[in-house]
């Protein structure tokens, strides 16, 4: 059997005494090789390297020459207590096998600090750095926590389609899916493209949200969630936007807006607590990294709290809840607005909030996560429930410090007549949506749901400032390498 190895993380967690005289095999990639004797070996299970000692004179010079950065090794030997600083044990190599050479002349990553921008260009190898290893192990832990949270509450995980014929958000920012040829494209008499000839016999696109299908699930199972990739063809080159991102969308029957906000707050706190308890080593590493990065910033740009402190603050304090109308008042009366420091001035009720406004509320005014509710109907999607006042909808956005909008959600319009009127007014085509409207025809119920942007959540937890550094292979305008 080839893979009879112990992972370095498992090994390091043990008392070195328990391995006395016992032979172990480890496999991994060389990080550094010092004095022709000390190999720092990493196998991806932890950032802590295992020190492998190749005793002088024991191994051929020709073998030692091949122990270069990122070469892969299989090492068998005995575990001994280490005298070295910062390590409890080391592996005294009895045999070293090179599984794969790595030409030091051309291997792009050196055992030194590289910038995140540089590593983005080498995204195929960046998992081999401590920062990205910690980010992606944390991403994994968060994903696991998402499933655990909903599973333990009895939600059904629904896999909604990637290819759809509808625009769930009504925003028109979709990637078209087609097999029609670019030349001699089949056309109707009026010159428009004849999608009847297309693969699905109609115009289709990549999904922007699984919500609409999620509502079909919620109105049968009671509570469902989705967790999958979603796509937006918005031309936003920011540190918070991806063209392909992952979204978690729970949808619950018999929930109103307050229930929805309660669930969202509980959920966010749960997954943060989960990683604090289960992924502490990586979070501590990322906290140190962030603190070092922030040392480069001017004093007023630095965070008031360290990463761990911030996460603990979030799980131990209630989110601030307020309405859009209250938020506009705060913003309009702020010194920031009066001194004309917003790029987009506060023009009054009805305006859409820009991210600078959201960040002001969260970072300057409340200094904690904020749940903003009851937005003007005109700036929100067609499916949101119209409030008694006839001008606001039961929407909610959750805003996080340093990130801005992290969750968007609402109570849904369950009243057939109100929904139909709204769809008509907002030009939502009935021929694409008849199945959605059917839920309001057959046993409609009050229901609500939200979408959490997974990468923005990971940014919040890891302290990574650019969203391209928390997804393995980012898809952004003009960029789809790897
Ligand atoms: O606010 P959004 O557009 O809401 C929806 O799609 C609803 N259908 C969700 C629901 O009620 N089930 O998107 C939800 C979240 C945002 O708050 C943000 O965190 C994230 O998805 N998001 C993005 N993340 C990265 N890149 C983008 N381009 C994103 N657009 C939205
Ligand atoms: Mg939104």
PDB file of N, CA and C in Angstrom, residues 273-359:
ATOM      1  N   UNK A 273     -18.400  30.992  15.293  1.00  0.00           N
ATOM      2  CA  UNK A 273     -18.002  30.259  16.501  1.00  0.00           C
ATOM      3  C   UNK A 273     -17.376  28.918  16.116  1.00  0.00           C
ATOM      4  N   UNK A 274     -17.962  28.287  15.104  1.00  0.00           N
ATOM      5  CA  UNK A 274     -17.445  26.976  14.685  1.00  0.00           C
ATOM      6  C   UNK A 274     -15.968  27.075  14.282  1.00  0.00           C
ATOM      7  N   UNK A 275     -15.618  28.072  13.486  1.00  0.00           N
ATOM      8  CA  UNK A 275     -14.207  28.150  13.071  1.00  0.00           C
ATOM      9  C   UNK A 275     -13.303  28.609  14.207  1.00  0.00           C
ATOM     10  N   UNK A 276     -13.833  29.454  15.097  1.00  0.00           N
ATOM     11  CA  UNK A 276     -13.011  29.850  16.251  1.00  0.00           C
ATOM     12  C   UNK A 276     -12.668  28.616  17.089  1.00  0.00           C
ATOM     13  N   UNK A 277     -13.619  27.704  17.178  1.00  0.00           N
ATOM     14  CA  UNK A 277     -13.387  26.515  18.008  1.00  0.00           C
ATOM     15  C   UNK A 277     -12.632  25.417  17.278  1.00  0.00           C
ATOM     16  N   UNK A 278     -12.782  25.341  15.969  1.00  0.00           N
ATOM     17  CA  UNK A 278     -12.221  24.197  15.242  1.00  0.00           C
ATOM     18  C   UNK A 278     -11.076  24.528  14.305  1.00  0.00           C
ATOM     19  N   UNK A 279     -10.834  25.799  14.106  1.00  0.00           N
ATOM     20  CA  UNK A 279      -9.822  26.170  13.121  1.00  0.00           C
ATOM     21  C   UNK A 279      -8.903  27.252  13.677  1.00  0.00           C
ATOM     22  N   UNK A 280      -8.638  27.141  14.949  1.00  0.00           N
ATOM     23  CA  UNK A 280      -7.985  28.236  15.655  1.00  0.00           C
ATOM     24  C   UNK A 280      -6.565  28.500  15.156  1.00  0.00           C
ATOM     25  N   UNK A 281      -5.862  27.415  14.852  1.00  0.00           N
ATOM     26  CA  UNK A 281      -4.472  27.586  14.421  1.00  0.00           C
ATOM     27  C   UNK A 281      -4.404  28.465  13.164  1.00  0.00           C
ATOM     28  N   UNK A 282      -5.281  28.180  12.205  1.00  0.00           N
ATOM     29  CA  UNK A 282      -5.275  28.971  10.972  1.00  0.00           C
ATOM     30  C   UNK A 282      -5.727  30.405  11.230  1.00  0.00           C
ATOM     31  N   UNK A 283      -6.747  30.570  12.079  1.00  0.00           N
ATOM     32  CA  UNK A 283      -7.209  31.932  12.366  1.00  0.00           C
ATOM     33  C   UNK A 283      -6.130  32.740  13.088  1.00  0.00           C
ATOM     34  N   UNK A 284      -5.422  32.095  13.993  1.00  0.00           N
ATOM     35  CA  UNK A 284      -4.329  32.805  14.676  1.00  0.00           C
ATOM     36  C   UNK A 284      -3.265  33.232  13.664  1.00  0.00           C
ATOM     37  N   UNK A 285      -2.977  32.345  12.732  1.00  0.00           N
ATOM     38  CA  UNK A 285      -2.001  32.692  11.693  1.00  0.00           C
ATOM     39  C   UNK A 285      -2.485  33.894  10.884  1.00  0.00           C
ATOM     40  N   UNK A 286      -3.759  33.844  10.483  1.00  0.00           N
ATOM     41  CA  UNK A 286      -4.314  34.934   9.663  1.00  0.00           C
ATOM     42  C   UNK A 286      -4.398  36.241  10.451  1.00  0.00           C
ATOM     43  N   UNK A 287      -4.647  36.132  11.744  1.00  0.00           N
ATOM     44  CA  UNK A 287      -4.700  37.332  12.588  1.00  0.00           C
ATOM     45  C   UNK A 287      -3.329  38.006  12.619  1.00  0.00           C
ATOM     46  N   UNK A 288      -2.290  37.208  12.746  1.00  0.00           N
ATOM     47  CA  UNK A 288      -0.929  37.757  12.760  1.00  0.00           C
ATOM     48  C   UNK A 288      -0.597  38.379  11.412  1.00  0.00           C
ATOM     49  N   UNK A 289      -0.974  37.677  10.350  1.00  0.00           N
ATOM     50  CA  UNK A 289      -0.733  38.200   9.003  1.00  0.00           C
ATOM     51  C   UNK A 289      -1.396  39.562   8.829  1.00  0.00           C
ATOM     52  N   UNK A 290      -2.664  39.643   9.259  1.00  0.00           N
ATOM     53  CA  UNK A 290      -3.409  40.891   9.094  1.00  0.00           C
ATOM     54  C   UNK A 290      -2.779  42.016   9.912  1.00  0.00           C
ATOM     55  N   UNK A 291      -2.392  41.694  11.124  1.00  0.00           N
ATOM     56  CA  UNK A 291      -1.773  42.722  11.976  1.00  0.00           C
ATOM     57  C   UNK A 291      -0.513  43.268  11.309  1.00  0.00           C
ATOM     58  N   UNK A 292       0.260  42.378  10.698  1.00  0.00           N
ATOM     59  CA  UNK A 292       1.479  42.827  10.009  1.00  0.00           C
ATOM     60  C   UNK A 292       1.148  43.680   8.793  1.00  0.00           C
ATOM     61  N   UNK A 293       0.128  43.251   8.041  1.00  0.00           N
ATOM     62  CA  UNK A 293      -0.285  44.008   6.856  1.00  0.00           C
ATOM     63  C   UNK A 293      -0.743  45.415   7.267  1.00  0.00           C
ATOM     64  N   UNK A 294      -1.474  45.476   8.376  1.00  0.00           N
ATOM     65  CA  UNK A 294      -2.022  46.771   8.795  1.00  0.00           C
ATOM     66  C   UNK A 294      -0.959  47.722   9.326  1.00  0.00           C
ATOM     67  N   UNK A 295       0.178  47.161   9.731  1.00  0.00           N
ATOM     68  CA  UNK A 295       1.272  48.031  10.178  1.00  0.00           C
ATOM     69  C   UNK A 295       1.723  48.965   9.059  1.00  0.00           C
ATOM     70  N   UNK A 296       1.506  48.540   7.810  1.00  0.00           N
ATOM     71  CA  UNK A 296       1.907  49.367   6.661  1.00  0.00           C
ATOM     72  C   UNK A 296       0.952  50.553   6.447  1.00  0.00           C
ATOM     73  N   UNK A 297      -0.250  50.448   7.058  1.00  0.00           N
ATOM     74  CA  UNK A 297      -1.263  51.476   6.812  1.00  0.00           C
ATOM     75  C   UNK A 297      -1.101  52.651   7.769  1.00  0.00           C
ATOM     76  N   UNK A 298      -1.576  53.844   7.325  1.00  0.00           N
ATOM     77  CA  UNK A 298      -1.592  54.959   8.280  1.00  0.00           C
ATOM     78  C   UNK A 298      -2.535  54.632   9.451  1.00  0.00           C
ATOM     79  N   UNK A 299      -2.238  55.197  10.605  1.00  0.00           N
ATOM     80  CA  UNK A 299      -2.953  54.898  11.848  1.00  0.00           C
ATOM     81  C   UNK A 299      -4.485  54.862  11.679  1.00  0.00           C
ATOM     82  N   UNK A 300      -5.026  55.855  10.976  1.00  0.00           N
ATOM     83  CA  UNK A 300      -6.498  55.955  10.910  1.00  0.00           C
ATOM     84  C   UNK A 300      -7.138  54.916   9.973  1.00  0.00           C
ATOM     85  N   UNK A 301      -6.308  54.207   9.234  1.00  0.00           N
ATOM     86  CA  UNK A 301      -6.847  53.170   8.341  1.00  0.00           C
ATOM     87  C   UNK A 301      -6.787  51.778   8.996  1.00  0.00           C
ATOM     88  N   UNK A 302      -6.142  51.716  10.164  1.00  0.00           N
ATOM     89  CA  UNK A 302      -6.002  50.403  10.803  1.00  0.00           C
ATOM     90  C   UNK A 302      -7.270  50.018  11.566  1.00  0.00           C
ATOM     91  N   UNK A 303      -7.499  48.704  11.690  1.00  0.00           N
ATOM     92  CA  UNK A 303      -8.670  48.247  12.438  1.00  0.00           C
ATOM     93  C   UNK A 303      -8.461  48.512  13.919  1.00  0.00           C
ATOM     94  N   UNK A 304      -9.601  48.771  14.586  1.00  0.00           N
ATOM     95  CA  UNK A 304      -9.483  49.005  16.021  1.00  0.00           C
ATOM     96  C   UNK A 304      -9.257  47.704  16.773  1.00  0.00           C
ATOM     97  N   UNK A 305      -9.743  46.610  16.187  1.00  0.00           N
ATOM     98  CA  UNK A 305      -9.608  45.310  16.851  1.00  0.00           C
ATOM     99  C   UNK A 305      -8.778  44.369  16.000  1.00  0.00           C
ATOM    100  N   UNK A 306      -8.117  43.443  16.665  1.00  0.00           N
ATOM    101  CA  UNK A 306      -7.453  42.366  15.947  1.00  0.00           C
ATOM    102  C   UNK A 306      -8.510  41.415  15.398  1.00  0.00           C
ATOM    103  N   UNK A 307      -8.086  40.512  14.520  1.00  0.00           N
ATOM    104  CA  UNK A 307      -9.054  39.624  13.859  1.00  0.00           C
ATOM    105  C   UNK A 307      -9.842  38.769  14.855  1.00  0.00           C
ATOM    106  N   UNK A 308      -9.156  38.134  15.763  1.00  0.00           N
ATOM    107  CA  UNK A 308      -9.832  37.234  16.707  1.00  0.00           C
ATOM    108  C   UNK A 308     -10.760  38.026  17.623  1.00  0.00           C
ATOM    109  N   UNK A 309     -10.267  39.169  18.056  1.00  0.00           N
ATOM    110  CA  UNK A 309     -11.057  40.043  18.919  1.00  0.00           C
ATOM    111  C   UNK A 309     -12.346  40.467  18.199  1.00  0.00           C
ATOM    112  N   UNK A 310     -12.197  40.801  16.917  1.00  0.00           N
ATOM    113  CA  UNK A 310     -13.355  41.216  16.121  1.00  0.00           C
ATOM    114  C   UNK A 310     -14.374  40.080  16.025  1.00  0.00           C
ATOM    115  N   UNK A 311     -13.898  38.875  15.744  1.00  0.00           N
ATOM    116  CA  UNK A 311     -14.819  37.739  15.591  1.00  0.00           C
ATOM    117  C   UNK A 311     -15.513  37.445  16.914  1.00  0.00           C
ATOM    118  N   UNK A 312     -14.766  37.536  18.001  1.00  0.00           N
ATOM    119  CA  UNK A 312     -15.387  37.287  19.304  1.00  0.00           C
ATOM    120  C   UNK A 312     -16.402  38.369  19.637  1.00  0.00           C
ATOM    121  N   UNK A 313     -16.085  39.592  19.257  1.00  0.00           N
ATOM    122  CA  UNK A 313     -17.027  40.686  19.477  1.00  0.00           C
ATOM    123  C   UNK A 313     -18.340  40.413  18.728  1.00  0.00           C
ATOM    124  N   UNK A 314     -18.212  39.956  17.492  1.00  0.00           N
ATOM    125  CA  UNK A 314     -19.415  39.723  16.676  1.00  0.00           C
ATOM    126  C   UNK A 314     -20.284  38.613  17.268  1.00  0.00           C
ATOM    127  N   UNK A 315     -19.663  37.540  17.740  1.00  0.00           N
ATOM    128  CA  UNK A 315     -20.522  36.464  18.260  1.00  0.00           C
ATOM    129  C   UNK A 315     -21.089  36.792  19.642  1.00  0.00           C
ATOM    130  N   UNK A 316     -20.487  37.752  20.331  1.00  0.00           N
ATOM    131  CA  UNK A 316     -20.956  38.054  21.689  1.00  0.00           C
ATOM    132  C   UNK A 316     -21.857  39.283  21.788  1.00  0.00           C
ATOM    133  N   UNK A 317     -22.127  39.931  20.660  1.00  0.00           N
ATOM    134  CA  UNK A 317     -22.967  41.133  20.707  1.00  0.00           C
ATOM    135  C   UNK A 317     -24.096  41.044  19.699  1.00  0.00           C
ATOM    136  N   UNK A 318     -25.210  41.687  20.052  1.00  0.00           N
ATOM    137  CA  UNK A 318     -26.347  41.668  19.132  1.00  0.00           C
ATOM    138  C   UNK A 318     -26.081  42.569  17.951  1.00  0.00           C
ATOM    139  N   UNK A 319     -26.550  42.139  16.790  1.00  0.00           N
ATOM    140  CA  UNK A 319     -26.463  42.991  15.611  1.00  0.00           C
ATOM    141  C   UNK A 319     -27.407  44.175  15.818  1.00  0.00           C
ATOM    142  N   UNK A 320     -27.016  45.309  15.270  1.00  0.00           N
ATOM    143  CA  UNK A 320     -27.865  46.496  15.353  1.00  0.00           C
ATOM    144  C   UNK A 320     -28.965  46.393  14.313  1.00  0.00           C
ATOM    145  N   UNK A 321     -30.218  46.538  14.726  1.00  0.00           N
ATOM    146  CA  UNK A 321     -31.308  46.476  13.747  1.00  0.00           C
ATOM    147  C   UNK A 321     -31.955  47.849  13.604  1.00  0.00           C
ATOM    148  N   UNK A 322     -32.141  48.272  12.387  1.00  0.00           N
ATOM    149  CA  UNK A 322     -32.857  49.537  12.151  1.00  0.00           C
ATOM    150  C   UNK A 322     -33.441  49.538  10.753  1.00  0.00           C
ATOM    151  N   UNK A 323     -34.379  50.439  10.534  1.00  0.00           N
ATOM    152  CA  UNK A 323     -35.018  50.500   9.217  1.00  0.00           C
ATOM    153  C   UNK A 323     -34.203  51.398   8.281  1.00  0.00           C
ATOM    154  N   UNK A 324     -34.460  51.206   7.022  1.00  0.00           N
ATOM    155  CA  UNK A 324     -33.851  52.057   5.993  1.00  0.00           C
ATOM    156  C   UNK A 324     -34.139  53.528   6.296  1.00  0.00           C
ATOM    157  N   UNK A 325     -35.380  53.817   6.684  1.00  0.00           N
ATOM    158  CA  UNK A 325     -35.786  55.205   6.936  1.00  0.00           C
ATOM    159  C   UNK A 325     -34.948  55.805   8.066  1.00  0.00           C
ATOM    160  N   UNK A 326     -34.738  55.010   9.133  1.00  0.00           N
ATOM    161  CA  UNK A 326     -33.884  55.490  10.231  1.00  0.00           C
ATOM    162  C   UNK A 326     -32.441  55.689   9.759  1.00  0.00           C
ATOM    163  N   UNK A 327     -32.006  54.791   8.900  1.00  0.00           N
ATOM    164  CA  UNK A 327     -30.623  54.888   8.400  1.00  0.00           C
ATOM    165  C   UNK A 327     -30.431  56.156   7.577  1.00  0.00           C
ATOM    166  N   UNK A 328     -31.402  56.479   6.746  1.00  0.00           N
ATOM    167  CA  UNK A 328     -31.307  57.703   5.934  1.00  0.00           C
ATOM    168  C   UNK A 328     -31.212  58.932   6.836  1.00  0.00           C
ATOM    169  N   UNK A 329     -31.994  58.929   7.930  1.00  0.00           N
ATOM    170  CA  UNK A 329     -31.934  60.044   8.891  1.00  0.00           C
ATOM    171  C   UNK A 329     -30.538  60.186   9.477  1.00  0.00           C
ATOM    172  N   UNK A 330     -29.992  59.045   9.916  1.00  0.00           N
ATOM    173  CA  UNK A 330     -28.650  59.078  10.521  1.00  0.00           C
ATOM    174  C   UNK A 330     -27.630  59.607   9.515  1.00  0.00           C
ATOM    175  N   UNK A 331     -27.730  59.089   8.296  1.00  0.00           N
ATOM    176  CA  UNK A 331     -26.760  59.485   7.267  1.00  0.00           C
ATOM    177  C   UNK A 331     -26.909  60.961   6.907  1.00  0.00           C
ATOM    178  N   UNK A 332     -28.168  61.406   6.749  1.00  0.00           N
ATOM    179  CA  UNK A 332     -28.411  62.789   6.331  1.00  0.00           C
ATOM    180  C   UNK A 332     -27.881  63.761   7.389  1.00  0.00           C
ATOM    181  N   UNK A 333     -28.044  63.368   8.672  1.00  0.00           N
ATOM    182  CA  UNK A 333     -27.627  64.268   9.748  1.00  0.00           C
ATOM    183  C   UNK A 333     -26.176  64.098  10.174  1.00  0.00           C
ATOM    184  N   UNK A 334     -25.466  63.173   9.520  1.00  0.00           N
ATOM    185  CA  UNK A 334     -24.084  62.926   9.943  1.00  0.00           C
ATOM    186  C   UNK A 334     -23.174  64.086   9.524  1.00  0.00           C
ATOM    187  N   UNK A 335     -22.144  64.308  10.327  1.00  0.00           N
ATOM    188  CA  UNK A 335     -21.155  65.329   9.955  1.00  0.00           C
ATOM    189  C   UNK A 335     -20.514  65.003   8.621  1.00  0.00           C
ATOM    190  N   UNK A 336     -20.339  63.704   8.421  1.00  0.00           N
ATOM    191  CA  UNK A 336     -19.735  63.222   7.187  1.00  0.00           C
ATOM    192  C   UNK A 336     -20.497  63.751   5.973  1.00  0.00           C
ATOM    193  N   UNK A 337     -21.827  63.704   6.060  1.00  0.00           N
ATOM    194  CA  UNK A 337     -22.665  64.192   4.965  1.00  0.00           C
ATOM    195  C   UNK A 337     -22.629  65.718   4.901  1.00  0.00           C
ATOM    196  N   UNK A 338     -22.720  66.331   6.086  1.00  0.00           N
ATOM    197  CA  UNK A 338     -22.747  67.801   6.112  1.00  0.00           C
ATOM    198  C   UNK A 338     -21.449  68.390   5.574  1.00  0.00           C
ATOM    199  N   UNK A 339     -20.346  67.667   5.841  1.00  0.00           N
ATOM    200  CA  UNK A 339     -19.064  68.156   5.325  1.00  0.00           C
ATOM    201  C   UNK A 339     -18.804  67.681   3.902  1.00  0.00           C
ATOM    202  N   UNK A 340     -19.829  67.112   3.285  1.00  0.00           N
ATOM    203  CA  UNK A 340     -19.790  66.645   1.888  1.00  0.00           C
ATOM    204  C   UNK A 340     -18.668  65.636   1.633  1.00  0.00           C
ATOM    205  N   UNK A 341     -18.502  64.732   2.603  1.00  0.00           N
ATOM    206  CA  UNK A 341     -17.435  63.748   2.451  1.00  0.00           C
ATOM    207  C   UNK A 341     -17.881  62.482   1.716  1.00  0.00           C
ATOM    208  N   UNK A 342     -19.192  62.324   1.514  1.00  0.00           N
ATOM    209  CA  UNK A 342     -19.639  61.187   0.711  1.00  0.00           C
ATOM    210  C   UNK A 342     -19.478  61.525  -0.762  1.00  0.00           C
ATOM    211  N   UNK A 343     -19.011  60.540  -1.514  1.00  0.00           N
ATOM    212  CA  UNK A 343     -18.930  60.753  -2.968  1.00  0.00           C
ATOM    213  C   UNK A 343     -20.342  60.916  -3.539  1.00  0.00           C
ATOM    214  N   UNK A 344     -21.274  60.096  -3.002  1.00  0.00           N
ATOM    215  CA  UNK A 344     -22.690  60.223  -3.370  1.00  0.00           C
ATOM    216  C   UNK A 344     -23.424  60.851  -2.196  1.00  0.00           C
ATOM    217  N   UNK A 345     -23.799  62.146  -2.300  1.00  0.00           N
ATOM    218  CA  UNK A 345     -24.454  62.805  -1.174  1.00  0.00           C
ATOM    219  C   UNK A 345     -25.821  62.167  -0.873  1.00  0.00           C
ATOM    220  N   UNK A 346     -26.267  62.327   0.377  1.00  0.00           N
ATOM    221  CA  UNK A 346     -27.563  61.784   0.771  1.00  0.00           C
ATOM    222  C   UNK A 346     -28.649  62.722   0.246  1.00  0.00           C
ATOM    223  N   UNK A 347     -29.345  62.241  -0.775  1.00  0.00           N
ATOM    224  CA  UNK A 347     -30.341  63.101  -1.418  1.00  0.00           C
ATOM    225  C   UNK A 347     -31.712  62.944  -0.794  1.00  0.00           C
ATOM    226  N   UNK A 348     -31.866  61.909   0.059  1.00  0.00           N
ATOM    227  CA  UNK A 348     -33.138  61.768   0.746  1.00  0.00           C
ATOM    228  C   UNK A 348     -33.763  60.396   0.580  1.00  0.00           C
ATOM    229  N   UNK A 349     -34.940  60.255   1.153  1.00  0.00           N
ATOM    230  CA  UNK A 349     -35.640  58.977   1.177  1.00  0.00           C
ATOM    231  C   UNK A 349     -35.884  58.470  -0.244  1.00  0.00           C
ATOM    232  N   UNK A 350     -35.621  57.198  -0.451  1.00  0.00           N
ATOM    233  CA  UNK A 350     -35.870  56.613  -1.768  1.00  0.00           C
ATOM    234  C   UNK A 350     -34.595  56.311  -2.521  1.00  0.00           C
ATOM    235  N   UNK A 351     -33.514  56.977  -2.137  1.00  0.00           N
ATOM    236  CA  UNK A 351     -32.247  56.725  -2.827  1.00  0.00           C
ATOM    237  C   UNK A 351     -31.682  55.359  -2.434  1.00  0.00           C
ATOM    238  N   UNK A 352     -30.927  54.771  -3.360  1.00  0.00           N
ATOM    239  CA  UNK A 352     -30.274  53.498  -3.056  1.00  0.00           C
ATOM    240  C   UNK A 352     -29.008  53.802  -2.248  1.00  0.00           C
ATOM    241  N   UNK A 353     -28.709  52.951  -1.277  1.00  0.00           N
ATOM    242  CA  UNK A 353     -27.504  53.186  -0.483  1.00  0.00           C
ATOM    243  C   UNK A 353     -26.280  52.681  -1.238  1.00  0.00           C
ATOM    244  N   UNK A 354     -25.238  53.475  -1.269  1.00  0.00           N
ATOM    245  CA  UNK A 354     -23.965  53.059  -1.852  1.00  0.00           C
ATOM    246  C   UNK A 354     -23.129  52.382  -0.761  1.00  0.00           C
ATOM    247  N   UNK A 355     -22.103  51.689  -1.194  1.00  0.00           N
ATOM    248  CA  UNK A 355     -21.335  50.968  -0.169  1.00  0.00           C
ATOM    249  C   UNK A 355     -20.661  51.935   0.806  1.00  0.00           C
ATOM    250  N   UNK A 356     -20.324  53.151   0.363  1.00  0.00           N
ATOM    251  CA  UNK A 356     -19.730  54.107   1.313  1.00  0.00           C
ATOM    252  C   UNK A 356     -20.723  54.450   2.435  1.00  0.00           C
ATOM    253  N   UNK A 357     -22.016  54.478   2.110  1.00  0.00           N
ATOM    254  CA  UNK A 357     -23.027  54.781   3.137  1.00  0.00           C
ATOM    255  C   UNK A 357     -23.164  53.608   4.102  1.00  0.00           C
ATOM    256  N   UNK A 358     -23.188  52.412   3.515  1.00  0.00           N
ATOM    257  CA  UNK A 358     -23.305  51.220   4.358  1.00  0.00           C
ATOM    258  C   UNK A 358     -22.119  51.138   5.314  1.00  0.00           C
ATOM    259  N   UNK A 359     -20.941  51.423   4.759  1.00  0.00           N
ATOM    260  CA  UNK A 359     -19.743  51.304   5.593  1.00  0.00           C
ATOM    261  C   UNK A 359     -19.695  52.385   6.669  1.00  0.00           C
TER     262      UNK A 359
END
